[in-house]
Amino acid sequence: MKKRQLILEDGTVFNGYAFGSERASQGEVVFTTGMTGYQETLSDPSFYGQIVTFTYPLIGNYGINRDDFESISPAIRGMVCRELAKEPSNFRSDLSLHDYLVSQDIPGIEGIDTRKLTRIIRSKGAVKAMLTAADEEANIDEIAAILQATPLIANHVKEVSPKAAYPSPGRGKRVVLIDFGMKHGILRELNKRDCDVLVVPYNTSAEQILAWHPDGIMLSNGPGDPADVTEGIETIRNLIGKVPIFGICLGHQLFALASGAKSFKLPFGHRGANHPVKDLRTGRTELTSQNHGYAIDEKSLEGTDLEVTHVALNDGTIEGLRHKKYPIFTVQYHPEASPGPEDSNHLFDEFIELMEIEAKEGKQHA
Amino acid sequence: MPKRTDIETILVIGSGPIIIGQAAEFDYAGTQACLSLKEEGYRVILINSNPATIMTDTQIADKVYLEPISLEFVSRILRKERPDAILPTLGGQTGLNMAIELDNSGILEELGIEILGTKLDAIHKAEDRDLFRNLMYELGAPVPESDIIHNLDEARSFVKKIGYPVIVRPAFTLGGTGGGICHNDQELEEIVASGLKYSPVTQCLLEKSIAGFKEIEYEVMRDSIDNAIVVCNMENFDPVGIHTGDSIVVAPSQTLSDREYQMLRNISLDIIRALKIEGGCNVQLALDPYSFNYYVIEVNPRVSRSSALASKATGYPIAKLAAKIAVGLTLDEIINPVTGSTYADFEPALDYIVAKIPRWPFDKFESAKRNLGTQMKATGEVMALGRTFEEAILKAVRSLETGHSHIELKHPEDNSDTWVEKRIRKAGDERLFFIGEAMRRGVSIEKIHEWSQIDLWFLNKLQNIINMETTLAQNVNNADILRQAKRMGFADKKIAEIWNTTAKEVYDYRKAQNIIPVYKMVDTCAAEFESTTPYFYGTYEEENESIVTEKQSVIVLGSGPIRIGQGVEFDYATVHSVWAIQEAGYEAIIINSNPETVSTDFSISDKLYFEPLTIEDVMHIIDLEKPIGVVVQFGGQTAINLADKLAANGVKILGTSLEDIDRAENRDKFEQALHQLGIPQPAGETAVSTDEALKIGKKLGFPVLVRPSYVLGGRAMEIVYNEEELKHYMENAVEASPDHPVLVDRYLTGQEIEVDAISDGENVLIPGIMEHIERAGVHSGDSISVYPPQKLTEQQKATLVDYTTRLAKGLNIIGLMNIQYVLSKGEIFVIEVNPRSSRTVPFLSKITNIPMANIATKAILGQSIVDQGYETGLAKEQKGVFVKVPVFSFAKLRRVDITLGPEMKSTGEVMGKDATFEKALYKGFVAAGMEIKTHGTVLFTVSDKDKEEAIALAKRFNTVGYRIMATEGTAKAFAEAGVHADVVGKIGAKEKTLLEVIQNGEAQLVVNTLTKGKQPARDGFRIRRESVENGVPCLTSLDTAEAMLEVIESMTFTAEEMPKAEVFH
């Protein structure tokens, strides 16, 4: 087995073994605590630019199958785990995780103390890191210096959003889905409900969107700092009050920014499949799948038309918002799950319902 | 939602004695629940008949009733205490069944008592096969094709429809009692008959067998506002077909993709919501390895063995939170006790893998069927945590204490290829080892998969282990390879074997190369949040998280998996020792490998290391913690057996020194000591060969008692009556050698007496003397024990106190000791001294109010008994009478002979206490599950040597109105003595045989004494098994029969005709 190192910006080195691509790679190293769903995770565009550490030690057990991708090609910069399964076992497995990552030219490292790494990330927050090329003799100090000097990448959305609009036809509600780095799960949920979906790039203007006469707008998830996505914010601002809107993750943040709120970077983000979210209206909690490094600042809601509907049970951060006047609701987490619990799947039904109500009575006050 | 204020007093129902399928996990659950309710300010009343538990300590609940868990006694307590509610969901199947019985009797309604946790209606829906299936249909949850049957004809017509194989699941039974898989008509007849017998509602479910599917379990919780979560999911290494309690299990699931995981999670949550359970629930599912098809197999609407495992596997305390939910608190307002900063409403994320292996009693029951199926046979289990599957499974293997330190058979060469294949095809306790052997013989994993249906993922991992053996062999003393092997969980012992060196050499080499384990925290959240739980496991990684404090510490070794002979009593003592160490101002550190117990609850000690109890694993912790010493006398033989190796590594053994332990355990040294002290013991000698044994036998005169030295629970102990039997024993039962001598003693009949004592080196405290009902020759753990002694004279008691005191001082005991005596023909002999805590410590502590393990621990730490405020000598006798009655699990173990003898067979015990001996004994019998009928029929079939005694008993049975039945010989002897007995035919006779009498339920009690030999083929064996299969109490000791008779006599008014008046003319 070829050796590989993971070098952090502070000079910490983890010595392990290479899998996937043999090239070197650089990015922000983050961790996710989900115990299943590595295929969905590594193909989630929200991880764009990041090296993803799986805290669960055994990854790749059930291989890679044709069904569980959340995007056409993965956006991650690298993968870190304790042990990669060499011989996957599952009836759907088409190839091993290693072979898949080779085909996608994504490097990985295994055999390291991922719990130690997780604890470092937890205490330091955003950590820049380098995966060395396989069997490369690296100069640690030099790499640490490079990492320190390299700013975290910005404008992720541009990289993962489609270049042109495309339809995913149905006979139901017409939904324009603004793709900021969408997980396929969102489209799947809309298709399941027979929506007539038009997926559009992040920088599509409100005018153009409204010209398609949508019954509703879906704001997708996506990577990076919401404040970077100025065009998206502008578009959303012009859509508020025109049609029902449902936003997820980055979509939720962009809606909040468009309404005048502010975002901030969380110390080490929420990434995993076990995050409890409390619905303030029902008092009930749902387990949610989450993947975000930023959140909306509650204090900044003052003076806006936004109302908090959901909060994270553990750190109290905002997990859901509603517009006080218009049929708009957004959540910070992933109701489309994949991977993770499907407790909040009903939000898509609520979105359909909202569009139906709007169709019946909403138009009169529009 | 805040907790309820409309209830103040809650009665918690415990699970009673330890039996297969319902073990120490309920002591853990019950203890947590009671403390949790007290913490919330409720008044807690507990009923449990099992004295060997922490939960029955008076500080655990506000009031503790050590009474039988029967309608009669629970009702009495309800009337006396008038609780507002009862909580039955933490007492296993016993608790649930009791709740149903109480409800049926109308007492709950009459007294206005509410049932907390799971409503009765939900219990019915989960447990009644018909209602359960209907609910599953409503939820759209697939269940295997099945039918409820009430008789054999219905069973046959179901099989006609769907064909073999089918699974029989009796309704309302525990651990699948009476059930099994049938492949043909004969098995169907046999198993359906037994299933119907064991089902209290004479109902079985016949189900299409889905053997070969993956078996997956979800531990789910729900609160009153419908928040529901999955605490943990688990995957069985063994596919469907083997009871989950008998399966090797890993957590979390390994071979499920997220879609499969979520699909099964969704249905599990749907089920707990539909049942409206407030608390914990276990859902068992079968997943087709080749599609998304799945079936719901079973739902347990309560805390279970699996939930105890899930709690220890994740750190998430299910029982504690289930109790809080039962009183109205909701998951989102309860703080996660592990992190201390997040809420209980979340799903634990693991960053390690957990492996559980069951511990089976087949080492004790050689004749038992070792095949595993739907009826659970394990008495206990071990759990191990690691960062790889290989590490977890190898750690679990060496935690078993079955002499395995690796996945290999003890004598691989004795097994032919066909035999290996057979043992892989048909699962038994050693399948894992047979798989290892097959791999070593070059069998492909595909082949093994075909034989066993075990998922290739697991087999691949096992293959990695086998491959590493070769790599090690090719790279002797290669540090890199050594590191890899250690990361895979290899024991030094195994590496040493491959490298042809000693474990110590490997250990020293590793230390020099800095290949030592670190300790990771179990924190429920994969390090996402900061946690402070002192719960650790060892692994070969970089960062150590177990911070050694400034405070002086003491390590206590636990007792490992529950097995016959080493049960929950030792966990009880371990926990008390931990508490005493803390009271004495030290940090208490515990090492144990058993997930079912209170001692492995991380909130008990200052630090918990969940690790195998082998010298290697223990030394690693000692190297890190540098304690002032190690306490070995509370963890049973497990801990004692480590003492010499620890001492050899320079570790201080606290309490009785190693030399003195050896003086008590080594036969020759012990004899010398007794000789010096002038205390008599039965004549006996040590043999290291068959010839020598025969010589000794001849010298002493038969019968003789034979056993290997250094044993627990009388393993392989036998009474042999002649040379031939002795020869057979020496050649078959033991392997005598200079390292493993066999003890041959004269067998003295007489009254057996047991004494526990505490010594601080100068003073000796004897909390009490216990007398056994069964004469010497029946293992003390299988005897009914009585306190205070009923038959001893003051003079005899004085002698016992004198001997005990002299022994304690003479052997320099510091801490606890246990002594077995026999009173034969007026003279007292010492049979055995155990320089450690014993099975009777909790029983005696509870009845005398002398916290023995606590006092002993403090004595060990240097505080004298007198300084602790206790007087020395024999403590004042308590008022009333207390009996300890053993409980057996014979119904679960086919082909095991139930005859009582020197080898221990019971799995648990109950206590009966009352003002008189008879009343206490009545309670003891009832609590042990024996129904005492004031009239009925007793069937005698006794050996010639016992006929005299049996006649006297038969007469008395007759006097109280019992009808007597007997086999020809016995009946004849009875008739000669003037006792009429109806004659029943022997096995094979033309007339009605005794087997039919038993099968038809015509006898309520069977008294059978052993003829000769232990071959199962004998008639006596069949009679005894037939009684067990038919749930008829079968007494194999006339002493037990007499004790029961005394109880019956005390309950009956005599029915004597008036003496004929003399007629005067």
PDB file of C-alpha atoms in Angstrom, chain A residues 1 3 12-15 17 31-38 40 54-62 65 67-68 81-92 110-120 122 188 268-278 282-288 312-315 337-343, chain B residues 214 225-230 233 251-263 265-266 269 273 288-292 331-333 341-353 386-391 455-457 460-461 464 480 484 487 518 520-531 537 539-545:
ATOM      1  CA  MET A   1       0.000   0.000   0.000  1.00  0.00           C
ATOM      2  CA  LYS A   3       1.738   5.940   1.926  1.00  0.00           C
ATOM      3  CA  THR A  12       0.167  18.622  12.321  1.00  0.00           C
ATOM      4  CA  VAL A  13       0.835  15.536  10.243  1.00  0.00           C
ATOM      5  CA  PHE A  14      -1.176  12.344   9.962  1.00  0.00           C
ATOM      6  CA  ASN A  15       0.586   9.400   8.362  1.00  0.00           C
ATOM      7  CA  TYR A  17      -2.171   5.099   3.355  1.00  0.00           C
ATOM      8  CA  PHE A  31     -15.861  16.088   9.453  1.00  0.00           C
ATOM      9  CA  THR A  32     -19.210  14.388   9.103  1.00  0.00           C
ATOM     10  CA  THR A  33     -20.648  12.066  11.735  1.00  0.00           C
ATOM     11  CA  GLY A  34     -23.079  10.113   9.567  1.00  0.00           C
ATOM     12  CA  MET A  35     -22.472   6.377   9.866  1.00  0.00           C
ATOM     13  CA  THR A  36     -24.036   5.477   6.525  1.00  0.00           C
ATOM     14  CA  GLY A  37     -24.360   7.394   3.271  1.00  0.00           C
ATOM     15  CA  TYR A  38     -20.765   8.042   2.194  1.00  0.00           C
ATOM     16  CA  GLU A  40     -24.409  10.550  -1.037  1.00  0.00           C
ATOM     17  CA  PHE A  54     -15.739  10.454   8.106  1.00  0.00           C
ATOM     18  CA  THR A  55     -15.804  10.006  11.851  1.00  0.00           C
ATOM     19  CA  TYR A  56     -17.265   6.533  11.431  1.00  0.00           C
ATOM     20  CA  PRO A  57     -14.130   4.404  10.997  1.00  0.00           C
ATOM     21  CA  LEU A  58     -15.225   1.829   8.401  1.00  0.00           C
ATOM     22  CA  ILE A  59     -16.120   3.408   5.078  1.00  0.00           C
ATOM     23  CA  GLY A  60     -16.854   1.800   1.734  1.00  0.00           C
ATOM     24  CA  ASN A  61     -18.451  -1.325   3.208  1.00  0.00           C
ATOM     25  CA  TYR A  62     -21.309  -1.503   0.739  1.00  0.00           C
ATOM     26  CA  ASN A  65     -23.921   1.772  -6.705  1.00  0.00           C
ATOM     27  CA  ASP A  67     -28.484   4.900  -7.642  1.00  0.00           C
ATOM     28  CA  ASP A  68     -27.246   6.801  -4.656  1.00  0.00           C
ATOM     29  CA  CYS A  81     -11.315   7.687   6.933  1.00  0.00           C
ATOM     30  CA  ARG A  82      -9.905   5.189   9.382  1.00  0.00           C
ATOM     31  CA  GLU A  83     -10.362   2.159   7.184  1.00  0.00           C
ATOM     32  CA  LEU A  84     -11.481   1.788   3.600  1.00  0.00           C
ATOM     33  CA  ALA A  85     -13.295  -1.427   2.734  1.00  0.00           C
ATOM     34  CA  LYS A  86     -11.345  -3.296   0.087  1.00  0.00           C
ATOM     35  CA  GLU A  87     -14.069  -5.848  -0.598  1.00  0.00           C
ATOM     36  CA  PRO A  88     -17.455  -4.178  -0.462  1.00  0.00           C
ATOM     37  CA  SER A  89     -20.541  -6.291   0.078  1.00  0.00           C
ATOM     38  CA  ASN A  90     -24.014  -5.284  -0.991  1.00  0.00           C
ATOM     39  CA  PHE A  91     -26.325  -6.497  -3.730  1.00  0.00           C
ATOM     40  CA  ARG A  92     -26.294  -3.083  -5.380  1.00  0.00           C
ATOM     41  CA  GLU A 110      -6.959   5.912   5.401  1.00  0.00           C
ATOM     42  CA  GLY A 111      -5.376   4.424   8.475  1.00  0.00           C
ATOM     43  CA  ILE A 112      -5.131   7.628  10.483  1.00  0.00           C
ATOM     44  CA  ASP A 113      -6.515   8.559  13.884  1.00  0.00           C
ATOM     45  CA  THR A 114      -9.618  10.295  12.556  1.00  0.00           C
ATOM     46  CA  ARG A 115     -10.908  10.916  16.040  1.00  0.00           C
ATOM     47  CA  LYS A 116      -7.817  12.946  16.845  1.00  0.00           C
ATOM     48  CA  LEU A 117      -8.340  14.893  13.609  1.00  0.00           C
ATOM     49  CA  THR A 118     -11.989  15.470  14.480  1.00  0.00           C
ATOM     50  CA  ARG A 119     -11.045  16.831  17.871  1.00  0.00           C
ATOM     51  CA  ILE A 120      -8.603  19.211  16.238  1.00  0.00           C
ATOM     52  CA  ARG A 122     -13.753  20.766  16.679  1.00  0.00           C
ATOM     53  CA  ARG A 188     -36.256  13.554  -6.761  1.00  0.00           C
ATOM     54  CA  PHE A 268     -17.056  23.738  13.041  1.00  0.00           C
ATOM     55  CA  GLY A 269     -20.364  23.416  11.257  1.00  0.00           C
ATOM     56  CA  HIS A 270     -23.155  20.866  11.446  1.00  0.00           C
ATOM     57  CA  ARG A 271     -22.404  17.823   9.362  1.00  0.00           C
ATOM     58  CA  GLY A 272     -24.073  14.526  10.000  1.00  0.00           C
ATOM     59  CA  ALA A 273     -27.321  12.648  10.101  1.00  0.00           C
ATOM     60  CA  ASN A 274     -28.297  12.951  13.748  1.00  0.00           C
ATOM     61  CA  HIS A 275     -29.061  16.609  14.322  1.00  0.00           C
ATOM     62  CA  PRO A 276     -32.211  17.263  16.328  1.00  0.00           C
ATOM     63  CA  VAL A 277     -34.281  20.225  15.177  1.00  0.00           C
ATOM     64  CA  LYS A 278     -37.190  21.559  17.155  1.00  0.00           C
ATOM     65  CA  THR A 282     -45.545  21.961  17.300  1.00  0.00           C
ATOM     66  CA  GLY A 283     -42.914  21.608  20.015  1.00  0.00           C
ATOM     67  CA  ARG A 284     -41.796  18.393  18.379  1.00  0.00           C
ATOM     68  CA  THR A 285     -38.338  17.410  17.362  1.00  0.00           C
ATOM     69  CA  GLU A 286     -37.168  15.767  14.196  1.00  0.00           C
ATOM     70  CA  LEU A 287     -33.842  14.174  13.463  1.00  0.00           C
ATOM     71  CA  THR A 288     -32.325  15.800  10.426  1.00  0.00           C
ATOM     72  CA  ALA A 312     -31.212  23.332  16.489  1.00  0.00           C
ATOM     73  CA  LEU A 313     -31.874  21.630  19.809  1.00  0.00           C
ATOM     74  CA  ASN A 314     -28.232  21.457  20.775  1.00  0.00           C
ATOM     75  CA  ASP A 315     -26.775  24.873  20.006  1.00  0.00           C
ATOM     76  CA  ALA A 337     -32.299  13.361   3.496  1.00  0.00           C
ATOM     77  CA  SER A 338     -30.100  11.089   1.365  1.00  0.00           C
ATOM     78  CA  PRO A 339     -28.145  10.478   3.374  1.00  0.00           C
ATOM     79  CA  GLY A 340     -29.854  10.623   6.722  1.00  0.00           C
ATOM     80  CA  PRO A 341     -33.210  10.439   8.407  1.00  0.00           C
ATOM     81  CA  GLU A 342     -36.362  11.098   6.411  1.00  0.00           C
ATOM     82  CA  ASP A 343     -38.297  12.607   9.307  1.00  0.00           C
TER      83      ASP A 343
ATOM     84  CA  LYS B 214     -29.732 -10.330   7.326  1.00  0.00           C
ATOM     85  CA  ILE B 225     -45.336  14.127  22.502  1.00  0.00           C
ATOM     86  CA  ASP B 226     -44.334  11.662  19.803  1.00  0.00           C
ATOM     87  CA  ASN B 227     -40.663  12.533  19.503  1.00  0.00           C
ATOM     88  CA  ALA B 228     -39.049   9.303  18.407  1.00  0.00           C
ATOM     89  CA  ILE B 229     -35.430   8.403  17.833  1.00  0.00           C
ATOM     90  CA  VAL B 230     -33.184   5.473  17.044  1.00  0.00           C
ATOM     91  CA  ASN B 233     -29.019  -0.202  15.113  1.00  0.00           C
ATOM     92  CA  ALA B 251     -23.160  -2.134  16.135  1.00  0.00           C
ATOM     93  CA  PRO B 252     -23.781  -0.128  14.087  1.00  0.00           C
ATOM     94  CA  SER B 253     -24.889  -2.098  11.012  1.00  0.00           C
ATOM     95  CA  GLN B 254     -22.029  -2.665   8.572  1.00  0.00           C
ATOM     96  CA  THR B 255     -23.417  -3.860   5.274  1.00  0.00           C
ATOM     97  CA  LEU B 256     -26.427  -1.571   4.925  1.00  0.00           C
ATOM     98  CA  SER B 257     -26.392   1.383   2.581  1.00  0.00           C
ATOM     99  CA  ASP B 258     -28.080   4.546   3.756  1.00  0.00           C
ATOM    100  CA  ARG B 259     -31.237   3.690   1.849  1.00  0.00           C
ATOM    101  CA  GLU B 260     -31.544   0.346   3.556  1.00  0.00           C
ATOM    102  CA  TYR B 261     -30.688   1.897   6.901  1.00  0.00           C
ATOM    103  CA  GLN B 262     -33.325   4.615   6.518  1.00  0.00           C
ATOM    104  CA  MET B 263     -35.977   2.240   5.211  1.00  0.00           C
ATOM    105  CA  ARG B 265     -35.333   3.127  10.554  1.00  0.00           C
ATOM    106  CA  ASN B 266     -38.584   4.517   9.189  1.00  0.00           C
ATOM    107  CA  LEU B 269     -40.214   4.537  14.183  1.00  0.00           C
ATOM    108  CA  ARG B 273     -45.401   5.473  17.242  1.00  0.00           C
ATOM    109  CA  ASP B 288     -33.159  -9.777   2.077  1.00  0.00           C
ATOM    110  CA  PRO B 289     -29.464  -9.577   1.120  1.00  0.00           C
ATOM    111  CA  TYR B 290     -30.451  -9.367  -2.550  1.00  0.00           C
ATOM    112  CA  SER B 291     -33.230  -6.784  -2.602  1.00  0.00           C
ATOM    113  CA  PHE B 292     -34.983  -4.116  -0.573  1.00  0.00           C
ATOM    114  CA  LEU B 331     -36.592  13.767  25.026  1.00  0.00           C
ATOM    115  CA  ASP B 332     -35.986  17.363  23.996  1.00  0.00           C
ATOM    116  CA  GLU B 333     -35.869  18.586  27.594  1.00  0.00           C
ATOM    117  CA  SER B 341     -24.299  19.867  27.163  1.00  0.00           C
ATOM    118  CA  THR B 342     -26.576  18.455  24.459  1.00  0.00           C
ATOM    119  CA  TYR B 343     -30.031  16.897  24.640  1.00  0.00           C
ATOM    120  CA  ALA B 344     -31.221  13.308  24.791  1.00  0.00           C
ATOM    121  CA  ASP B 345     -33.255  13.897  21.652  1.00  0.00           C
ATOM    122  CA  PHE B 346     -30.657  12.852  19.107  1.00  0.00           C
ATOM    123  CA  GLU B 347     -29.236   9.713  17.595  1.00  0.00           C
ATOM    124  CA  PRO B 348     -25.813   8.646  18.833  1.00  0.00           C
ATOM    125  CA  ALA B 349     -22.986   8.672  16.296  1.00  0.00           C
ATOM    126  CA  LEU B 350     -20.333   6.033  16.845  1.00  0.00           C
ATOM    127  CA  ASP B 351     -16.720   6.332  15.796  1.00  0.00           C
ATOM    128  CA  TYR B 352     -15.843   2.758  16.679  1.00  0.00           C
ATOM    129  CA  ILE B 353     -17.345  -0.640  16.059  1.00  0.00           C
ATOM    130  CA  GLY B 386     -12.473  -1.309  18.507  1.00  0.00           C
ATOM    131  CA  ARG B 387     -11.703   0.912  15.570  1.00  0.00           C
ATOM    132  CA  THR B 388     -11.873  -2.006  13.155  1.00  0.00           C
ATOM    133  CA  PHE B 389     -14.086  -5.061  13.016  1.00  0.00           C
ATOM    134  CA  GLU B 390     -11.050  -7.284  13.381  1.00  0.00           C
ATOM    135  CA  GLU B 391      -9.996  -5.509  16.553  1.00  0.00           C
ATOM    136  CA  ASP B 455     -22.337 -11.850   4.731  1.00  0.00           C
ATOM    137  CA  LEU B 456     -19.150 -11.714   2.689  1.00  0.00           C
ATOM    138  CA  TRP B 457     -18.205  -8.481   4.381  1.00  0.00           C
ATOM    139  CA  ASN B 460     -13.598 -10.886   4.329  1.00  0.00           C
ATOM    140  CA  LYS B 461     -12.683  -9.318   7.630  1.00  0.00           C
ATOM    141  CA  ASN B 464      -7.879 -10.498   6.934  1.00  0.00           C
ATOM    142  CA  ASP B 480       5.677  -2.487  11.315  1.00  0.00           C
ATOM    143  CA  GLN B 484      -0.538  -3.701  12.037  1.00  0.00           C
ATOM    144  CA  ARG B 487      -4.260  -2.595  15.237  1.00  0.00           C
ATOM    145  CA  VAL B 518      -4.386   4.589  23.640  1.00  0.00           C
ATOM    146  CA  LYS B 520     -10.671   6.640  23.386  1.00  0.00           C
ATOM    147  CA  MET B 521     -13.794   8.004  24.958  1.00  0.00           C
ATOM    148  CA  VAL B 522     -17.273   6.675  24.300  1.00  0.00           C
ATOM    149  CA  ASP B 523     -19.154   9.942  23.977  1.00  0.00           C
ATOM    150  CA  THR B 524     -22.331   9.271  21.892  1.00  0.00           C
ATOM    151  CA  CYS B 525     -21.331  11.925  19.370  1.00  0.00           C
ATOM    152  CA  ALA B 526     -18.120  10.841  17.605  1.00  0.00           C
ATOM    153  CA  ALA B 527     -16.210  13.732  19.209  1.00  0.00           C
ATOM    154  CA  GLU B 528     -18.528  16.350  17.698  1.00  0.00           C
ATOM    155  CA  PHE B 529     -19.159  17.805  21.142  1.00  0.00           C
ATOM    156  CA  GLU B 530     -16.937  17.969  24.133  1.00  0.00           C
ATOM    157  CA  SER B 531     -17.830  15.276  26.636  1.00  0.00           C
ATOM    158  CA  TYR B 537     -11.896   1.587  25.325  1.00  0.00           C
ATOM    159  CA  THR B 539      -7.188   0.840  20.618  1.00  0.00           C
ATOM    160  CA  TYR B 540      -3.983   1.348  18.688  1.00  0.00           C
ATOM    161  CA  GLU B 541      -4.225   4.971  17.573  1.00  0.00           C
ATOM    162  CA  GLU B 542      -2.285   8.173  18.181  1.00  0.00           C
ATOM    163  CA  GLU B 543      -4.149  10.255  20.667  1.00  0.00           C
ATOM    164  CA  ASN B 544      -4.918   9.103  24.198  1.00  0.00           C
ATOM    165  CA  GLU B 545      -7.957  10.720  25.793  1.00  0.00           C
TER     166      GLU B 545
END
